[in-house]
Amino acid sequence: MAFVLDHLVHLSILVMLALSLNLINGFAGMFSLGHHGFFAVGAYAAAVVVFYGAQGSVPAGEAAVVAGSASSILWFVASLVVGIVAAGIFGFIVGVPCLRLRGDYLAIATLGFGEIVRILAQNTEAVGGARGMEVSYLLLERDVDTQNEYALLYAILVVALTAVTFVFIRNLIRSRHGRSLVSIREDEVAAELVGINLARAKLMAFVVGAAFAGLAGALYANYMTQIEPKEFNLIKGIYILLFVVLGGMGSLTGTIIAGFVLYVLDKIVLNLMPQEIQSLREVLFALILIILMISRPQGLLGHKELADTRFWQRLFRRQRGLKESS
Amino acid sequence: MSTAPAPSAGVPVLEMRGVTKRFGGLTAVEGFEARLGEHEVVGLIGPNGAGKTTVFNLITGVYELTAGAIAVRGRDTKGLRPDQITSLGVARTFQNIRLFRRMSVLENVQTAMDLRLGYGILASVLRTRRFREREREITEKSRALLDLVGLADDADERAGALAYGEQRRLEIARALATDPRLLILDEPAAGMNPQETDELGEMLHVIRKRHDLTLLLIEHDMKFVMRMCERIIVLDYGRIIATGTPAEVRANPAVIAAYLGDEE
Amino acid sequence: MEYLLDQLLNGLSLGCIYAFIALGYTMVYGIIKLINFAHGEFFMVGAFAGYFVLSAAGIEAIGLPEPLPMILAFGIAMLAAALSSGVLAVIVERLAYRPLMGSSRIAALLTALGVSLFLQNVGIQVFSAEQRGYPEARRYIDLDDAADYVGQTFPGLAYATFTVTSPTGKDSEVREILAGPDKALTADAVAELKYKKDADGEPVGGFYVSSPFSHTAKTLIVIVSLALSFGLLWLLVHRTQFGRAMRAVSYNPEAAKLMGIQSTRVISMTFFVGAFLAGIGGIIWGMRYGKIEPFMGFMPGLKAFIAAVIGGIGSIPGAVFGGILLGVLEVLIPAYLPSEYSGYKDAVAFIALIAILLYRPQGLFGRFEGEKV
């Protein structure tokens, strides 16, 4: 049970990251390769709150943080908020210079930002340097007896927050804000000439996308209670970008489906394979990535949402025309 | 949201003085002058490469001026971004159609409507009452504009899937959605057959009346220009070589020379 | 002052290697607008090819007084490195990139990242993830003959490698310098060596005398080979039919096709030439820094790309200039920072990148291509 739930937590965190990345990459059309940097900022910000805040404020005489106490729960919430805000601010800082860049240049600059975050974390002793940070359990102590309960608690929390992320981003997309972003993706010059403030729209995408990546990071840090700078590398960034691209840039449901399929293939099916094949995990991962990109570069769903596909409409016998009345 | 100054009598919709644009050593436009009053229809003609589209890009803020000044309804546009100039009441179409191709026809118009009918991010995310009311208003007005250009039935089509002439009309609807006072059209009749061109002319007349517009257009179809415009400005090698009524311009030796020279 | 000069030379040779890689990046980007992330792996493969040739040639056993076989061996190794990188690039282009022609940039970029990961991990499977010491020309002197050399100085370095056990019981291999150009070999040093053991616990039987090339000379060789390659490349691009075709395709692929240029062949050839240079960079890296492993290509590759962007992507002199500039900055900045900040060294390149993109997005040598409205 804990095994399945643990995978669910990890998958949900990745999906939350990928959904927020899709806002930037898929809808706004800004090719960002630094999303793992926002994830890292959220994780580290939350870890700092737990380590220096919750653990630092334990009164003299008491041994340690008591998981599940009222103050611990407050600290937990604070760590999420700080994670979101810190990553959002970082998104703004990255976004401002990136306003002037397009296409590949933007990709390489955001990649640079992601690398800088990792290098800073690795070399800053206050956050543990290369060893990373270890923090206390705030909601529930995890041990042999409680591991099921622990995984269940986090699975519910993380899945619920991923659902919130989904609804937030979907609602944002289906509004004038989303229209602005998509129009910029389609034709930046024309978008500006119908009155869209490019800088504001792009920064909005960066800040919102980064903030959700920060939430994912804060959840991750609290769940794992241990983070290392080398986890937040480019491979992580590519992994979530793959969810987005395979699902279809600009398709939120596609992101979730692609994430699920890839994760199950990578972390579950592969683990059932003989050892010789498992040792080829990275080779296979890369090979599948290449083959999928060549055979279906527009992703599984393209720009469509699941409900707009012919498959879904046939399944539920819904006619395209009916939808219009909404 | 910046509200444009109220149109007062005597303030021209567009005023350009000594407008000059150089790209490196190349002078694209030099000393361009124009004054467009309310409801005027003015044509900008000239041989290929004369600098006509450059003038449009200067008006809409796509390019920065090298020298001179441009005022829209009395307001100097120096230092303004294109979206700010649009909010002063300038809208345009493009020579090589630039629609949001993978958005629906309706969404193309809605996007341009957002300038006047805003609401915040929280309203979007929480689907507040303000959001619902504004969206309803945006959608109604957008559909009305599509109706005006004869695209009401194609509202849910992908913009890129429309026929060429329909795409040109959609661009006009999208431009109107920004609620302009001045509409500038870059070769609106390009690629149209005579019948479509006639329809376009009629449509523009209706639109101008209904939306209280000043029109400035670039067009190579001389018959169309002569019939549409009250006044014509002729550009050659970046300089104005003639201005006047269609009849005056047609008789101007400099204009004839410029066009004959072009055809050689 | 001498410190500055030393660091400057270090930076120059690192920069030259970046330049070797950046040239291929810039050529490929210039022609198909693809950031070929796998280019760093071409560099890695070149380094390994060189390694195998040098090992097979028994470079470690060649006596120093005979420089000719040594130069011959390095020449062959360099050619092998360059060719294997070049051939690999052509295969990669044919199998992975050509089918993507006309699809989205993001798909192409992700494929390139995929190829990069693929080659790294195949590298691990084939070569193992372990670091290997690069073969170098050195002479082995048996302890029995050591007495003849006592009191002498050496043009290179005389050193021995052996295992020491720390107080905590951990074994590690150390390299001790016994003598050099200004330090004569002492009898004591030889005597002490008799008690040292190697990693297998066997007594150390002798010591090595390394190549007489000094640090500075090595750096000069790197610079000269870059200058030569750059010159040849310039001739290739500006004085040959292939070069004209290449420039035509990069300027306007449609028009080039109409003019009868076979763009697929030109693209293939561009990959080959670019990777050929990266292969040379790979072997130089191995000789200069002494260690290679399958991941070695990624960071230098990324930095070389940054160098290409700094120089102005698509510009050949820009790639050389950008590479050298970046190498020098990367060495000099940490050299003058307090040592606790030396870990931030890797951030230098990325900060330089972002600075240049903001200040001059087209790069130092690039042309700005405005958009037509």
PDB file of C-alpha atoms in Angstrom, chain B residues 49-260:
ATOM      1  CA  GLY B  49       9.380  49.632 -51.745  1.00  0.00           C
ATOM      2  CA  ALA B  50       8.206  53.244 -51.516  1.00  0.00           C
ATOM      3  CA  GLY B  51       7.924  52.969 -47.707  1.00  0.00           C
ATOM      4  CA  LYS B  52       4.154  52.629 -47.306  1.00  0.00           C
ATOM      5  CA  THR B  53       4.201  49.740 -44.844  1.00  0.00           C
ATOM      6  CA  THR B  54       7.016  51.458 -42.960  1.00  0.00           C
ATOM      7  CA  VAL B  55       4.663  54.412 -42.412  1.00  0.00           C
ATOM      8  CA  PHE B  56       2.095  52.010 -40.946  1.00  0.00           C
ATOM      9  CA  ASN B  57       4.694  50.424 -38.697  1.00  0.00           C
ATOM     10  CA  LEU B  58       5.686  53.872 -37.464  1.00  0.00           C
ATOM     11  CA  ILE B  59       2.092  54.851 -36.707  1.00  0.00           C
ATOM     12  CA  THR B  60       1.428  51.650 -34.777  1.00  0.00           C
ATOM     13  CA  GLY B  61       4.716  51.795 -32.874  1.00  0.00           C
ATOM     14  CA  VAL B  62       6.238  48.654 -34.377  1.00  0.00           C
ATOM     15  CA  TYR B  63       9.192  50.814 -35.417  1.00  0.00           C
ATOM     16  CA  GLU B  64      10.658  53.722 -33.529  1.00  0.00           C
ATOM     17  CA  LEU B  65      10.867  57.084 -35.251  1.00  0.00           C
ATOM     18  CA  THR B  66      14.244  58.401 -36.325  1.00  0.00           C
ATOM     19  CA  ALA B  67      12.893  61.956 -36.455  1.00  0.00           C
ATOM     20  CA  GLY B  68       9.591  63.808 -36.518  1.00  0.00           C
ATOM     21  CA  ALA B  69       6.465  63.349 -34.444  1.00  0.00           C
ATOM     22  CA  ILE B  70       3.237  61.393 -34.595  1.00  0.00           C
ATOM     23  CA  ALA B  71       0.127  62.327 -32.613  1.00  0.00           C
ATOM     24  CA  VAL B  72      -2.996  60.211 -32.314  1.00  0.00           C
ATOM     25  CA  ARG B  73      -6.033  62.301 -31.342  1.00  0.00           C
ATOM     26  CA  GLY B  74      -3.737  65.007 -30.043  1.00  0.00           C
ATOM     27  CA  ARG B  75      -1.565  62.706 -28.011  1.00  0.00           C
ATOM     28  CA  ASP B  76       2.126  62.351 -28.932  1.00  0.00           C
ATOM     29  CA  THR B  77       2.934  58.641 -29.334  1.00  0.00           C
ATOM     30  CA  LYS B  78       6.636  59.021 -28.696  1.00  0.00           C
ATOM     31  CA  GLY B  79       7.878  56.304 -26.340  1.00  0.00           C
ATOM     32  CA  LEU B  80       4.588  54.421 -26.314  1.00  0.00           C
ATOM     33  CA  ARG B  81       4.490  50.668 -26.867  1.00  0.00           C
ATOM     34  CA  PRO B  82       2.337  49.310 -29.709  1.00  0.00           C
ATOM     35  CA  ASP B  83      -0.314  48.077 -27.273  1.00  0.00           C
ATOM     36  CA  GLN B  84      -0.536  51.541 -25.722  1.00  0.00           C
ATOM     37  CA  ILE B  85      -0.942  53.111 -29.147  1.00  0.00           C
ATOM     38  CA  THR B  86      -3.695  50.591 -29.853  1.00  0.00           C
ATOM     39  CA  SER B  87      -5.453  51.664 -26.691  1.00  0.00           C
ATOM     40  CA  LEU B  88      -5.361  55.282 -27.972  1.00  0.00           C
ATOM     41  CA  GLY B  89      -7.621  54.077 -30.768  1.00  0.00           C
ATOM     42  CA  VAL B  90      -5.459  52.833 -33.631  1.00  0.00           C
ATOM     43  CA  ALA B  91      -6.043  49.413 -35.181  1.00  0.00           C
ATOM     44  CA  ARG B  92      -4.580  47.798 -38.240  1.00  0.00           C
ATOM     45  CA  THR B  93      -4.550  44.835 -40.560  1.00  0.00           C
ATOM     46  CA  PHE B  94      -1.479  43.314 -42.162  1.00  0.00           C
ATOM     47  CA  GLN B  95      -0.285  42.953 -45.711  1.00  0.00           C
ATOM     48  CA  ASN B  96       0.589  39.308 -45.075  1.00  0.00           C
ATOM     49  CA  ILE B  97      -2.341  38.238 -42.926  1.00  0.00           C
ATOM     50  CA  ARG B  98      -1.353  37.715 -39.292  1.00  0.00           C
ATOM     51  CA  LEU B  99      -4.148  35.913 -37.526  1.00  0.00           C
ATOM     52  CA  PHE B 100      -3.833  33.748 -34.430  1.00  0.00           C
ATOM     53  CA  ARG B 101      -4.085  30.721 -36.668  1.00  0.00           C
ATOM     54  CA  ARG B 102      -4.614  27.956 -34.157  1.00  0.00           C
ATOM     55  CA  MET B 103      -7.228  29.893 -32.209  1.00  0.00           C
ATOM     56  CA  SER B 104     -10.871  29.851 -33.195  1.00  0.00           C
ATOM     57  CA  VAL B 105     -12.368  32.642 -35.260  1.00  0.00           C
ATOM     58  CA  LEU B 106     -14.346  33.826 -32.252  1.00  0.00           C
ATOM     59  CA  GLU B 107     -11.291  33.743 -30.004  1.00  0.00           C
ATOM     60  CA  ASN B 108      -9.362  35.902 -32.453  1.00  0.00           C
ATOM     61  CA  VAL B 109     -11.928  38.630 -31.996  1.00  0.00           C
ATOM     62  CA  GLN B 110     -12.320  38.051 -28.257  1.00  0.00           C
ATOM     63  CA  THR B 111      -8.582  38.448 -27.758  1.00  0.00           C
ATOM     64  CA  ALA B 112      -8.696  41.927 -29.240  1.00  0.00           C
ATOM     65  CA  MET B 113     -11.754  42.801 -27.128  1.00  0.00           C
ATOM     66  CA  ASP B 114      -9.862  42.111 -23.908  1.00  0.00           C
ATOM     67  CA  LEU B 115      -8.199  45.489 -24.136  1.00  0.00           C
ATOM     68  CA  ARG B 116     -11.449  47.314 -23.339  1.00  0.00           C
ATOM     69  CA  LEU B 117     -13.191  44.745 -21.180  1.00  0.00           C
ATOM     70  CA  GLY B 118     -10.737  43.595 -18.538  1.00  0.00           C
ATOM     71  CA  TYR B 119     -10.905  41.628 -15.341  1.00  0.00           C
ATOM     72  CA  GLY B 120      -8.247  40.289 -12.977  1.00  0.00           C
ATOM     73  CA  ILE B 121      -6.494  36.959 -12.655  1.00  0.00           C
ATOM     74  CA  LEU B 122      -8.423  36.046  -9.528  1.00  0.00           C
ATOM     75  CA  ALA B 123     -11.682  36.670 -11.348  1.00  0.00           C
ATOM     76  CA  SER B 124     -10.557  34.183 -14.014  1.00  0.00           C
ATOM     77  CA  VAL B 125      -9.437  31.554 -11.612  1.00  0.00           C
ATOM     78  CA  LEU B 126     -12.407  31.785  -9.246  1.00  0.00           C
ATOM     79  CA  ARG B 127     -14.929  32.305 -12.062  1.00  0.00           C
ATOM     80  CA  THR B 128     -16.481  35.249 -10.261  1.00  0.00           C
ATOM     81  CA  ARG B 129     -19.633  36.997 -11.269  1.00  0.00           C
ATOM     82  CA  ARG B 130     -17.589  39.806 -12.785  1.00  0.00           C
ATOM     83  CA  PHE B 131     -15.769  37.229 -14.912  1.00  0.00           C
ATOM     84  CA  ARG B 132     -19.020  35.698 -16.148  1.00  0.00           C
ATOM     85  CA  GLU B 133     -20.586  39.056 -16.966  1.00  0.00           C
ATOM     86  CA  ARG B 134     -17.529  40.357 -18.741  1.00  0.00           C
ATOM     87  CA  GLU B 135     -17.089  37.149 -20.723  1.00  0.00           C
ATOM     88  CA  ARG B 136     -20.728  37.220 -21.771  1.00  0.00           C
ATOM     89  CA  GLU B 137     -20.347  40.804 -22.929  1.00  0.00           C
ATOM     90  CA  ILE B 138     -17.104  40.027 -24.776  1.00  0.00           C
ATOM     91  CA  THR B 139     -18.665  37.052 -26.516  1.00  0.00           C
ATOM     92  CA  GLU B 140     -21.816  38.935 -27.523  1.00  0.00           C
ATOM     93  CA  LYS B 141     -19.884  41.863 -28.933  1.00  0.00           C
ATOM     94  CA  SER B 142     -17.448  39.560 -30.696  1.00  0.00           C
ATOM     95  CA  ARG B 143     -20.261  37.648 -32.335  1.00  0.00           C
ATOM     96  CA  ALA B 144     -21.823  40.913 -33.436  1.00  0.00           C
ATOM     97  CA  LEU B 145     -18.550  41.885 -35.123  1.00  0.00           C
ATOM     98  CA  LEU B 146     -18.300  38.510 -36.823  1.00  0.00           C
ATOM     99  CA  ASP B 147     -21.826  39.032 -38.048  1.00  0.00           C
ATOM    100  CA  LEU B 148     -20.811  42.413 -39.447  1.00  0.00           C
ATOM    101  CA  VAL B 149     -18.024  40.887 -41.550  1.00  0.00           C
ATOM    102  CA  GLY B 150     -20.125  37.874 -42.506  1.00  0.00           C
ATOM    103  CA  LEU B 151     -18.315  35.239 -40.483  1.00  0.00           C
ATOM    104  CA  ALA B 152     -20.994  34.506 -37.873  1.00  0.00           C
ATOM    105  CA  ASP B 153     -21.320  30.899 -38.998  1.00  0.00           C
ATOM    106  CA  ASP B 154     -17.598  30.237 -38.796  1.00  0.00           C
ATOM    107  CA  ALA B 155     -17.162  31.346 -35.177  1.00  0.00           C
ATOM    108  CA  ASP B 156     -15.823  27.980 -33.976  1.00  0.00           C
ATOM    109  CA  GLU B 157     -13.693  27.286 -37.025  1.00  0.00           C
ATOM    110  CA  ARG B 158      -9.916  27.467 -36.640  1.00  0.00           C
ATOM    111  CA  ALA B 159      -8.792  30.817 -37.995  1.00  0.00           C
ATOM    112  CA  GLY B 160      -6.071  29.210 -40.074  1.00  0.00           C
ATOM    113  CA  ALA B 161      -8.650  27.024 -41.797  1.00  0.00           C
ATOM    114  CA  LEU B 162     -10.596  29.954 -43.271  1.00  0.00           C
ATOM    115  CA  ALA B 163     -10.440  30.825 -46.943  1.00  0.00           C
ATOM    116  CA  TYR B 164      -8.150  33.687 -47.886  1.00  0.00           C
ATOM    117  CA  GLY B 165     -10.838  36.338 -48.304  1.00  0.00           C
ATOM    118  CA  GLU B 166     -12.447  35.267 -45.033  1.00  0.00           C
ATOM    119  CA  GLN B 167      -9.142  35.621 -43.253  1.00  0.00           C
ATOM    120  CA  ARG B 168      -8.871  39.213 -44.486  1.00  0.00           C
ATOM    121  CA  ARG B 169     -12.355  39.924 -43.156  1.00  0.00           C
ATOM    122  CA  LEU B 170     -11.550  38.294 -39.841  1.00  0.00           C
ATOM    123  CA  GLU B 171      -8.534  40.575 -39.533  1.00  0.00           C
ATOM    124  CA  ILE B 172     -10.851  43.540 -39.957  1.00  0.00           C
ATOM    125  CA  ALA B 173     -13.249  42.214 -37.320  1.00  0.00           C
ATOM    126  CA  ARG B 174     -10.345  41.664 -34.957  1.00  0.00           C
ATOM    127  CA  ALA B 175      -9.095  45.204 -35.558  1.00  0.00           C
ATOM    128  CA  LEU B 176     -12.566  46.586 -34.863  1.00  0.00           C
ATOM    129  CA  ALA B 177     -12.707  44.697 -31.586  1.00  0.00           C
ATOM    130  CA  THR B 178     -10.116  47.065 -30.139  1.00  0.00           C
ATOM    131  CA  ASP B 179     -12.686  49.856 -30.622  1.00  0.00           C
ATOM    132  CA  PRO B 180     -10.495  52.097 -32.773  1.00  0.00           C
ATOM    133  CA  ARG B 181     -11.051  55.624 -34.063  1.00  0.00           C
ATOM    134  CA  LEU B 182      -8.480  55.135 -36.794  1.00  0.00           C
ATOM    135  CA  LEU B 183      -8.372  51.918 -38.793  1.00  0.00           C
ATOM    136  CA  ILE B 184      -5.393  51.381 -41.039  1.00  0.00           C
ATOM    137  CA  LEU B 185      -5.591  48.696 -43.699  1.00  0.00           C
ATOM    138  CA  ASP B 186      -2.517  47.281 -45.435  1.00  0.00           C
ATOM    139  CA  GLU B 187      -3.608  46.095 -48.891  1.00  0.00           C
ATOM    140  CA  PRO B 188      -7.071  44.902 -47.846  1.00  0.00           C
ATOM    141  CA  ALA B 189      -8.039  43.904 -51.387  1.00  0.00           C
ATOM    142  CA  ALA B 190      -4.839  42.029 -52.226  1.00  0.00           C
ATOM    143  CA  GLY B 191      -5.571  38.659 -53.786  1.00  0.00           C
ATOM    144  CA  MET B 192      -9.304  39.340 -54.169  1.00  0.00           C
ATOM    145  CA  ASN B 193     -11.299  39.075 -57.391  1.00  0.00           C
ATOM    146  CA  PRO B 194     -13.304  42.122 -58.608  1.00  0.00           C
ATOM    147  CA  GLN B 195     -16.515  40.921 -57.003  1.00  0.00           C
ATOM    148  CA  GLU B 196     -14.880  40.328 -53.621  1.00  0.00           C
ATOM    149  CA  THR B 197     -13.216  43.735 -53.897  1.00  0.00           C
ATOM    150  CA  ASP B 198     -16.595  45.390 -54.459  1.00  0.00           C
ATOM    151  CA  GLU B 199     -18.037  43.613 -51.445  1.00  0.00           C
ATOM    152  CA  LEU B 200     -15.074  44.712 -49.382  1.00  0.00           C
ATOM    153  CA  GLY B 201     -15.638  48.318 -50.423  1.00  0.00           C
ATOM    154  CA  GLU B 202     -19.270  48.168 -49.386  1.00  0.00           C
ATOM    155  CA  MET B 203     -18.397  46.518 -46.105  1.00  0.00           C
ATOM    156  CA  LEU B 204     -15.827  49.190 -45.310  1.00  0.00           C
ATOM    157  CA  HIS B 205     -18.409  51.908 -45.944  1.00  0.00           C
ATOM    158  CA  VAL B 206     -20.846  50.299 -43.547  1.00  0.00           C
ATOM    159  CA  ILE B 207     -18.164  49.786 -40.930  1.00  0.00           C
ATOM    160  CA  ARG B 208     -16.938  53.327 -41.193  1.00  0.00           C
ATOM    161  CA  LYS B 209     -20.400  54.732 -40.583  1.00  0.00           C
ATOM    162  CA  ARG B 210     -21.315  52.342 -37.830  1.00  0.00           C
ATOM    163  CA  HIS B 211     -18.011  52.578 -35.951  1.00  0.00           C
ATOM    164  CA  ASP B 212     -17.375  56.249 -36.532  1.00  0.00           C
ATOM    165  CA  LEU B 213     -13.991  55.583 -38.134  1.00  0.00           C
ATOM    166  CA  THR B 214     -11.229  57.323 -39.969  1.00  0.00           C
ATOM    167  CA  LEU B 215      -9.652  55.044 -42.561  1.00  0.00           C
ATOM    168  CA  LEU B 216      -6.111  55.017 -43.882  1.00  0.00           C
ATOM    169  CA  LEU B 217      -5.351  52.379 -46.467  1.00  0.00           C
ATOM    170  CA  ILE B 218      -2.552  51.109 -48.626  1.00  0.00           C
ATOM    171  CA  GLU B 219      -3.773  49.518 -51.822  1.00  0.00           C
ATOM    172  CA  HIS B 220      -2.418  48.646 -55.229  1.00  0.00           C
ATOM    173  CA  ASP B 221      -5.834  48.245 -56.823  1.00  0.00           C
ATOM    174  CA  MET B 222      -6.173  51.778 -58.233  1.00  0.00           C
ATOM    175  CA  LYS B 223      -9.837  51.500 -59.082  1.00  0.00           C
ATOM    176  CA  PHE B 224     -10.558  50.560 -55.496  1.00  0.00           C
ATOM    177  CA  VAL B 225      -8.438  53.397 -54.105  1.00  0.00           C
ATOM    178  CA  MET B 226      -9.914  56.006 -56.402  1.00  0.00           C
ATOM    179  CA  ARG B 227     -13.433  55.008 -55.502  1.00  0.00           C
ATOM    180  CA  MET B 228     -12.896  54.625 -51.740  1.00  0.00           C
ATOM    181  CA  CYS B 229     -10.719  57.572 -50.883  1.00  0.00           C
ATOM    182  CA  GLU B 230     -11.428  61.233 -50.546  1.00  0.00           C
ATOM    183  CA  ARG B 231      -7.764  62.055 -50.485  1.00  0.00           C
ATOM    184  CA  ILE B 232      -4.642  60.263 -51.644  1.00  0.00           C
ATOM    185  CA  ILE B 233      -1.008  60.535 -50.577  1.00  0.00           C
ATOM    186  CA  VAL B 234       1.568  59.275 -53.071  1.00  0.00           C
ATOM    187  CA  LEU B 235       4.882  58.017 -51.793  1.00  0.00           C
ATOM    188  CA  ASP B 236       8.002  57.272 -53.830  1.00  0.00           C
ATOM    189  CA  TYR B 237      11.443  56.433 -52.448  1.00  0.00           C
ATOM    190  CA  GLY B 238      10.225  57.349 -48.975  1.00  0.00           C
ATOM    191  CA  ARG B 239       9.097  60.859 -49.879  1.00  0.00           C
ATOM    192  CA  ILE B 240       5.667  62.308 -50.567  1.00  0.00           C
ATOM    193  CA  ILE B 241       5.536  63.245 -54.235  1.00  0.00           C
ATOM    194  CA  ALA B 242       1.882  64.254 -54.397  1.00  0.00           C
ATOM    195  CA  THR B 243      -1.260  64.623 -52.352  1.00  0.00           C
ATOM    196  CA  GLY B 244      -4.786  65.534 -53.340  1.00  0.00           C
ATOM    197  CA  THR B 245      -8.122  64.245 -54.481  1.00  0.00           C
ATOM    198  CA  PRO B 246      -8.128  61.126 -56.680  1.00  0.00           C
ATOM    199  CA  ALA B 247      -8.644  63.289 -59.767  1.00  0.00           C
ATOM    200  CA  GLU B 248      -5.742  65.578 -58.892  1.00  0.00           C
ATOM    201  CA  VAL B 249      -3.406  62.738 -58.162  1.00  0.00           C
ATOM    202  CA  ARG B 250      -4.324  60.923 -61.354  1.00  0.00           C
ATOM    203  CA  ALA B 251      -3.373  63.978 -63.380  1.00  0.00           C
ATOM    204  CA  ASN B 252      -0.119  64.665 -61.507  1.00  0.00           C
ATOM    205  CA  PRO B 253       2.922  64.232 -63.819  1.00  0.00           C
ATOM    206  CA  ALA B 254       5.199  63.185 -60.928  1.00  0.00           C
ATOM    207  CA  VAL B 255       2.849  60.367 -60.033  1.00  0.00           C
ATOM    208  CA  ILE B 256       2.636  59.162 -63.599  1.00  0.00           C
ATOM    209  CA  ALA B 257       6.419  59.221 -63.867  1.00  0.00           C
ATOM    210  CA  ALA B 258       6.825  57.277 -60.624  1.00  0.00           C
ATOM    211  CA  TYR B 259       4.431  54.565 -61.765  1.00  0.00           C
ATOM    212  CA  LEU B 260       5.759  54.376 -65.290  1.00  0.00           C
TER     213      LEU B 260
END
